XYZ file of C-alpha atoms in Angstrom:
524
model
C -11.805 19.884 -26.321
C -15.404 19.166 -27.739
C -16.641 15.755 -27.283
C -19.220 16.140 -29.791
C -16.126 15.817 -32.372
C -13.917 13.270 -30.620
C -11.911 12.494 -33.886
C -10.908 16.086 -34.127
C -9.526 15.750 -30.474
C -7.613 12.899 -30.224
C -6.205 12.729 -33.753
C -5.969 16.271 -34.885
C -3.225 16.990 -32.824
C -0.607 16.480 -35.276
C 2.176 16.607 -32.831
C 1.076 13.321 -30.874
C 1.675 11.373 -34.130
C 4.201 12.952 -36.245
C 7.946 14.060 -35.909
C 9.266 11.637 -33.232
C 12.824 11.870 -34.041
C 13.655 13.779 -31.326
C 13.082 16.974 -32.754
C 9.513 17.432 -30.535
C 9.879 19.256 -27.605
C 8.956 17.380 -24.422
C 5.425 18.138 -23.667
C 4.538 19.419 -20.176
C 3.494 16.946 -17.847
C -0.331 15.665 -18.626
C -2.273 12.737 -16.874
C -2.910 11.688 -20.461
C 0.094 9.404 -21.992
C 0.782 8.870 -25.480
C 2.174 5.284 -25.972
C 4.048 4.420 -29.384
C 5.298 1.011 -31.041
C 2.216 -1.083 -29.690
C 2.293 -4.705 -31.126
C -1.184 -5.249 -33.191
C -2.341 -8.240 -30.994
C -1.809 -6.699 -27.698
C -5.074 -6.553 -25.272
C -6.573 -3.462 -23.696
C -5.788 -5.209 -20.410
C -1.691 -5.323 -20.876
C -1.969 -1.765 -21.735
C -3.623 -0.713 -18.657
C -1.310 -3.077 -16.915
C 1.803 -0.504 -17.802
C -0.272 2.286 -15.851
C -1.736 0.103 -12.731
C 1.403 -0.083 -10.389
C 1.292 3.988 -10.370
C -2.334 4.675 -9.572
C -5.750 4.404 -10.941
C -6.256 4.164 -14.873
C -9.441 6.404 -15.685
C -9.302 6.068 -19.624
C -7.828 4.012 -22.560
C -7.927 4.649 -26.140
C -6.078 1.978 -28.602
C -5.286 3.116 -32.008
C -4.792 -0.131 -33.309
C -3.965 0.762 -37.176
C -1.300 3.282 -35.650
C 0.104 0.881 -33.044
C -0.523 3.393 -30.723
C -2.654 4.115 -27.531
C -3.572 7.035 -25.076
C -3.615 6.182 -21.292
C -5.584 8.616 -18.971
C -4.247 8.411 -15.337
C -6.360 9.722 -12.342
C -3.903 12.045 -11.588
C -0.941 14.088 -13.116
C 1.448 12.803 -10.166
C 0.450 9.250 -11.083
C 1.414 10.043 -14.703
C 4.553 11.871 -13.687
C 5.750 8.982 -11.606
C 5.045 6.339 -14.511
C 7.204 8.336 -16.906
C 10.053 8.806 -14.731
C 9.750 5.155 -13.903
C 9.834 4.081 -17.490
C 12.389 6.720 -18.580
C 15.400 4.495 -17.843
C 13.579 1.324 -18.196
C 11.657 0.673 -21.425
C 8.607 -1.215 -20.619
C 7.926 -4.180 -22.956
C 4.571 -5.678 -24.223
C 4.652 -8.973 -26.116
C 8.594 -8.593 -26.566
C 8.279 -5.164 -28.054
C 9.725 -2.038 -26.493
C 6.843 0.208 -25.583
C 7.676 4.162 -25.929
C 6.020 6.522 -23.301
C 5.654 10.324 -23.421
C 3.152 12.985 -22.304
C 0.308 14.026 -24.427
C -0.497 17.228 -25.534
C -4.182 16.178 -24.395
C -5.168 17.307 -20.776
C -7.923 14.688 -20.818
C -9.547 11.795 -22.962
C -12.870 12.045 -24.220
C -13.914 8.904 -25.809
C -17.804 8.657 -25.297
C -18.826 8.864 -28.930
C -15.981 6.949 -30.691
C -16.292 3.335 -31.924
C -14.967 0.118 -30.699
C -14.456 1.542 -27.225
C -16.472 -1.186 -25.570
C -13.598 -3.190 -24.959
C -11.424 -0.621 -23.342
C -14.394 0.587 -21.244
C -14.786 -3.476 -20.109
C -11.129 -3.832 -19.298
C -11.040 -0.561 -17.137
C -14.360 -1.636 -15.286
C -12.766 -4.922 -14.730
C -9.589 -3.265 -13.200
C -11.190 -0.777 -11.389
C -13.729 -3.313 -9.810
C -11.002 -5.212 -8.534
C -8.916 -2.174 -7.179
C -12.178 -0.840 -5.452
C -13.182 -4.319 -4.280
C -16.431 -4.348 -5.563
C -17.963 -7.609 -5.946
C -18.974 -8.624 -9.718
C -15.833 -8.622 -12.246
C -16.888 -8.442 -15.949
C -15.448 -11.376 -17.582
C -13.131 -9.135 -19.874
C -9.977 -9.820 -17.627
C -10.733 -12.836 -15.444
C -12.512 -16.062 -15.457
C -13.110 -16.047 -11.793
C -16.097 -13.786 -11.717
C -16.174 -12.328 -8.364
C -13.977 -11.329 -5.275
C -16.011 -13.646 -2.962
C -16.875 -12.595 0.656
C -14.200 -14.208 2.936
C -12.035 -14.979 0.061
C -8.511 -15.981 1.205
C -5.414 -13.483 1.136
C -3.609 -16.683 0.483
C -2.654 -17.728 -3.087
C -1.341 -21.341 -4.000
C 1.491 -20.930 -6.679
C 2.552 -23.960 -9.158
C 5.460 -23.050 -11.453
C 5.237 -25.308 -14.878
C 8.427 -25.741 -17.261
C 10.749 -24.816 -14.490
C 13.903 -24.819 -16.616
C 15.532 -22.131 -14.390
C 15.391 -21.795 -10.698
C 12.768 -19.705 -9.399
C 13.509 -18.472 -5.654
C 11.612 -17.166 -2.713
C 13.032 -13.689 -3.766
C 11.755 -13.810 -7.078
C 8.398 -14.668 -6.104
C 8.453 -11.992 -3.624
C 9.541 -9.292 -6.357
C 6.711 -10.185 -8.905
C 4.022 -10.569 -6.249
C 5.017 -7.397 -4.055
C 3.655 -5.416 -7.224
C -0.097 -6.219 -6.255
C 0.369 -5.318 -2.321
C 2.166 -5.786 0.885
C 3.349 -9.780 0.895
C 3.549 -10.917 4.443
C 4.779 -14.476 4.310
C 5.852 -17.020 1.452
C 6.347 -20.688 1.920
C 8.111 -22.683 -1.037
C 7.940 -26.632 -1.318
C 8.163 -29.153 -3.807
C 5.170 -31.551 -4.262
C 4.359 -34.201 -7.100
C 7.569 -32.996 -8.527
C 6.342 -29.787 -9.237
C 7.832 -26.220 -7.436
C 5.029 -24.677 -5.407
C 4.500 -21.821 -3.201
C 1.834 -20.459 -0.973
C 2.196 -16.898 -0.648
C 0.052 -14.439 1.865
C -0.971 -10.840 1.306
C -2.449 -8.457 3.582
C -5.747 -8.470 2.037
C -7.736 -10.730 -0.256
C -7.846 -7.999 -2.662
C -4.267 -8.162 -3.375
C -4.475 -11.843 -3.960
C -7.393 -11.565 -6.324
C -5.683 -8.841 -8.441
C -2.506 -10.840 -8.439
C -3.932 -13.827 -9.627
C -6.085 -11.918 -12.172
C -2.953 -10.319 -13.799
C -0.279 -13.041 -13.064
C -2.089 -16.394 -13.800
C -0.567 -17.929 -17.160
C 2.244 -15.588 -17.256
C 5.889 -16.776 -17.889
C 8.521 -15.596 -15.331
C 11.010 -15.929 -17.772
C 11.061 -16.324 -21.433
C 8.959 -19.111 -22.727
C 9.501 -20.944 -19.052
C 8.723 -20.964 -15.507
C 4.835 -20.556 -15.970
C 2.702 -19.551 -13.034
C -0.632 -21.295 -12.293
C -2.205 -19.439 -9.645
C -5.526 -20.369 -7.238
C -6.812 -19.457 -3.862
C -5.658 -21.320 -1.313
C -8.211 -22.942 1.195
C -5.818 -21.689 4.055
C -6.395 -18.193 5.410
C -3.339 -17.391 6.868
C 0.371 -19.033 6.657
C 2.467 -20.215 9.742
C 5.970 -19.562 9.088
C 8.639 -21.089 11.601
C 11.854 -20.193 9.955
C 13.247 -17.411 7.994
C 15.280 -19.102 4.961
C 15.501 -19.464 1.533
C 12.528 -21.999 1.708
C 9.966 -20.078 3.766
C 9.855 -16.153 4.986
C 7.606 -14.206 7.181
C 8.543 -10.463 6.426
C 6.638 -9.186 9.484
C 9.138 -11.069 11.853
C 12.686 -10.658 11.328
C 13.446 -12.536 14.420
C 12.707 -15.870 13.618
C 15.529 -18.332 13.442
C 16.895 -19.968 9.818
C 15.984 -23.410 11.002
C 18.380 -25.980 9.607
C 20.675 -23.399 7.932
C 19.555 -24.486 4.454
C 22.190 -23.478 2.004
C 20.514 -20.458 -0.298
C 21.296 -22.179 -3.671
C 22.996 -25.489 -4.478
C 26.201 -24.378 -6.640
C 24.862 -25.903 -9.938
C 21.451 -23.801 -9.376
C 23.783 -20.632 -8.832
C 25.564 -21.402 -11.942
C 22.309 -21.350 -13.985
C 21.990 -17.697 -13.163
C 24.864 -16.825 -15.153
C 22.913 -18.346 -18.291
C 23.312 -15.427 -20.874
C 20.256 -13.665 -22.122
C 17.907 -15.413 -19.614
C 18.875 -13.540 -16.479
C 20.464 -10.291 -17.252
C 18.800 -6.979 -16.271
C 19.513 -3.464 -15.172
C 17.846 -3.987 -11.747
C 20.135 -4.398 -8.565
C 18.278 -7.615 -8.428
C 15.863 -9.671 -6.405
C 18.387 -9.923 -3.942
C 17.734 -6.377 -2.681
C 14.171 -7.627 -1.615
C 15.275 -9.853 1.191
C 15.280 -8.353 4.472
C 19.142 -8.093 5.441
C 19.144 -10.908 8.024
C 22.504 -12.261 6.422
C 20.913 -14.946 4.074
C 23.839 -16.150 1.461
C 22.617 -14.769 -1.539
C 23.193 -15.503 -5.291
C 25.270 -12.676 -6.416
C 23.410 -11.005 -9.424
C 20.279 -12.909 -9.288
C 17.600 -10.739 -10.743
C 14.580 -10.756 -12.653
C 15.128 -10.047 -16.184
C 13.744 -7.492 -18.671
C 13.476 -10.730 -21.114
C 11.310 -10.350 -23.934
C 8.265 -12.390 -23.742
C 8.418 -12.510 -20.011
C 6.397 -10.739 -17.888
C 7.642 -7.234 -19.129
C 6.643 -4.815 -16.724
C 5.435 -7.459 -13.737
C 8.825 -8.190 -13.115
C 9.814 -4.555 -12.144
C 10.522 -4.171 -8.662
C 7.563 -2.549 -6.988
C 5.009 -2.656 -4.595
C 1.069 -2.515 -4.385
C -1.573 -1.758 -7.059
C -1.036 1.821 -6.010
C 2.672 0.737 -6.597
C 5.007 3.412 -6.006
C 7.257 1.870 -8.371
C 11.152 2.666 -8.170
C 14.241 1.092 -9.333
C 16.767 0.171 -6.981
C 19.186 2.611 -7.812
C 21.871 0.999 -10.435
C 24.456 1.967 -7.783
C 22.392 0.717 -5.016
C 23.433 -2.497 -3.165
C 20.909 -5.284 -3.224
C 19.824 -5.906 0.458
C 20.946 -2.377 1.603
C 18.772 -0.788 4.247
C 19.814 2.849 3.540
C 17.815 5.263 1.066
C 18.735 8.209 -0.898
C 15.884 10.672 -0.771
C 16.246 13.567 -3.398
C 14.170 16.812 -4.502
C 13.139 17.528 -0.900
C 11.807 21.033 0.035
C 15.162 22.298 1.976
C 13.234 25.197 3.697
C 10.558 22.896 5.177
C 12.020 19.363 5.654
C 13.903 18.148 8.733
C 15.330 14.901 10.081
C 12.240 14.425 12.221
C 9.991 14.783 9.439
C 11.747 12.019 7.364
C 11.731 10.146 10.492
C 7.946 10.385 11.121
C 6.934 9.824 7.312
C 9.319 7.167 6.209
C 8.399 5.175 9.814
C 5.247 4.585 8.425
C 6.540 1.829 6.159
C 9.516 0.427 8.706
C 11.543 1.538 11.786
C 13.804 4.526 10.696
C 17.151 3.984 12.692
C 18.989 7.056 11.200
C 18.511 10.237 8.963
C 21.134 12.466 7.288
C 20.117 15.893 5.507
C 22.972 16.761 3.441
C 25.165 19.498 4.656
C 25.838 20.930 1.358
C 22.838 19.982 -0.480
C 19.828 20.098 1.703
C 17.094 18.553 -0.796
C 18.979 15.487 -0.529
C 18.838 12.914 2.686
C 19.978 9.501 3.537
C 17.170 7.535 5.470
C 18.480 4.398 7.223
C 15.615 1.802 7.696
C 15.794 -1.300 10.135
C 16.458 -3.612 7.113
C 16.249 -4.008 3.379
C 12.461 -5.017 3.081
C 11.419 -2.009 4.800
C 13.681 0.051 2.594
C 11.962 -1.373 -0.238
C 8.607 -0.717 1.183
C 9.290 2.621 1.838
C 10.696 3.439 -1.431
C 7.954 1.801 -3.557
C 5.157 3.569 -1.568
C 6.754 7.285 -1.135
C 8.700 7.611 -4.215
C 7.012 10.050 -6.568
C 4.866 11.358 -3.704
C 4.421 15.510 -3.178
C 5.774 16.576 -0.267
C 5.954 20.545 0.494
C 5.231 21.316 -3.215
C 8.138 18.930 -4.599
C 7.775 15.440 -6.090
C 10.109 13.305 -3.549
C 12.349 10.502 -5.302
C 13.645 7.863 -3.344
C 16.305 5.073 -4.565
C 18.731 2.833 -2.720
C 21.582 4.317 -1.686
C 25.123 2.973 -2.325
C 25.958 3.692 1.576
C 25.339 0.642 3.814
C 24.954 2.837 6.915
C 24.271 6.619 7.901
C 27.241 7.769 9.683
C 27.004 9.951 12.705
C 29.029 13.151 13.078
C 32.229 13.366 15.059
C 32.666 14.982 18.289
C 32.802 18.734 17.389
C 31.917 18.477 13.773
C 29.828 21.260 12.284
C 26.367 19.471 11.513
C 23.555 21.761 12.360
C 21.360 19.161 13.632
C 21.211 17.791 10.592
C 22.007 14.065 11.274
C 19.931 12.136 13.933
C 19.749 8.851 15.430
C 16.602 7.536 16.075
C 17.428 3.974 16.981
C 16.161 4.113 20.365
C 12.894 6.193 19.660
C 9.791 5.090 21.351
C 8.022 5.968 18.360
C 8.774 2.960 15.898
C 5.882 1.139 14.640
C 7.520 -2.412 14.106
C 9.195 -2.969 17.098
C 7.282 -5.975 17.978
C 7.875 -8.897 15.942
C 4.581 -9.888 14.414
C 3.098 -6.412 15.239
C -0.245 -5.851 13.401
C 0.935 -2.684 12.196
C 2.531 -4.903 9.530
C -0.828 -5.931 8.171
C -1.885 -2.035 7.894
C 0.687 -0.546 5.816
C -0.993 1.293 2.931
C 0.147 3.875 0.371
C -0.151 7.419 0.988
C -4.004 8.421 0.667
C -6.143 11.603 1.438
C -7.838 9.584 4.055
C -5.977 9.088 7.621
C -6.624 6.612 10.173
C -6.308 8.081 13.707
C -6.148 6.200 16.966
C -5.613 6.228 20.591
C -7.956 9.279 20.904
C -9.079 9.935 24.508
C -12.821 10.028 25.394
C -13.003 13.533 26.100
C -11.772 14.514 22.546
C -14.644 15.492 20.121
C -14.884 15.437 16.596
C -14.808 19.301 16.371
C -11.339 19.149 18.544
C -9.674 16.936 15.756
C -11.200 18.782 12.949
C -9.748 22.169 14.461
C -6.558 20.372 14.960
C -6.162 19.503 11.219
C -7.562 22.685 10.062
C -5.147 24.797 12.172
C -2.128 22.290 10.466
C -3.323 24.204 7.144
C -5.666 21.182 6.197
C -8.902 20.780 4.220
C -11.011 18.549 6.112
C -13.483 17.136 3.666
C -15.074 14.415 5.887
C -14.647 12.840 9.174
C -15.980 9.545 11.303
C -15.584 7.790 14.333
C -15.163 4.140 14.141
C -18.999 2.740 15.605
C -17.354 -0.192 17.512
C -14.211 2.227 19.014
C -14.585 5.765 19.610
C -10.662 5.850 20.105
C -10.198 5.449 16.424
C -11.348 7.542 13.442
C -11.013 8.275 9.917
C -10.310 12.063 8.357
C -10.373 12.795 4.839
C -8.266 15.484 3.807
C -8.084 18.003 0.404
C -5.361 15.876 -0.840
C -2.818 13.316 -0.651
C -0.142 15.707 -0.054
C -2.179 17.400 2.690
C -2.185 14.081 4.472
C 1.286 13.271 3.984
C 2.090 16.648 5.743
C -0.596 16.372 8.285
C 0.674 12.803 9.217
C 4.198 14.387 9.597
C 2.865 17.213 11.888
C 0.256 15.330 13.800
C 1.458 11.978 14.110
C 2.343 11.793 18.102
C 0.585 14.912 18.770
C -0.273 15.063 22.551
C -4.072 14.948 22.870
C -4.025 15.354 26.814
C -4.811 12.828 29.026
C -1.468 11.170 28.668
C -2.865 10.000 24.944
C -0.769 10.646 21.887
C -2.525 10.740 18.653
C -1.399 7.851 16.267
C -1.938 8.646 12.532
C -1.388 6.429 9.261
C -2.739 6.063 5.604
C -5.951 4.307 5.362
C -7.225 2.340 2.705
C -10.631 3.023 3.043
C -12.335 6.390 2.192
C -15.384 7.950 4.230
């Protein structure tokens, strides 16, 4: 497509604009997505928000007169994840359903098109927040900048509280923008308020930008968000008022009932709380809190639209808790695996990045499917959000909540070919210690890996060779200046990094040192 004739490029493809009545063969995947039925008053930022949970949005073209837009994602994988996510759950903008499909274009060239200034400003604002650079154009935020030393804690006030908003609902909404470590809810000046701590101030900045002023439910429960002066929260009890997601060992305190009965009844209010998701209850750690059954964040017209979807992180690997899945379940169904290369140990190491894996079962009759049992529902949710849609051994992995509550071990003498393994006593669990700092270092899969526990005798070349022999392309490497026991290594792709982590985490480097490998949020 020649950028000097942009109009020919984007509009000439009649296919993108005509014959939508189901007679058009589905396009092959492309990182450019074609969006239809977009309301005329929608802003660029709102359209970009549809793509953000799945990865970086690299370009946008709004065709306002035609109620259409083209959104370009950084990678085809991100676009595939997004289309797969929105196929069963139609996203809404301004109460209108939006239809998304692959475009016939492989990239968007918009340099010479008129009226692109606003789209470019919106994209810059978002990428500035994602990359953490300081200046934010005013296109999306009145904040102006991510201040150095800014707090990862947000203070949230909810106005027009016509329906109860629970800690679980807040966790579900805010998890879309990063790992939520702690939440405390309270009532002050007759207003329902919350303090919410992210692992990183950037996530807080991003959530504030996207959510401030939004309604959780139709025309009510408006979020007012500011940065807190606190830089860390101290949670003493895990109950319906406060939660520390990094410490499942905390007592429940005075045994607060989860919801007063009249409040619980309000959740039956038709039209307000009705939704295809397994519900926010699926996001609480399974510590046995009593829960309002069926509590779920709605796909209500005029509500947060895509914001209320269960998901995680700006890079978010969004995933719907399987319709058959059980809220609060800690067992994941993992599908579309490569049956020739996957092992229970490989799944244990990979899913172990996001929680402690207790058991893994690869299906005897269908080896591309497996069940992975995590320590609790919160870890299952994290693993699902971060790993569903990633490529592993040439196939795009899918993870949803399983309808099974536990993974059964084979009975004595039952033929199993070693496909079911119990890892509950493994020394390799990353999150065994309550409050472990590993909880603050949970990042989505990335091409850059963080290496630690390196003995003094091991050189850069030793480590580069180790990864090269594992079939990786090493693009960059650096030791931490302050601490030579740690390093960053950048590989050829995210898929390579995932496979290298599976193969080399806990690799024996000699001198009683086993290499620790995790995904890094930094690049070299």
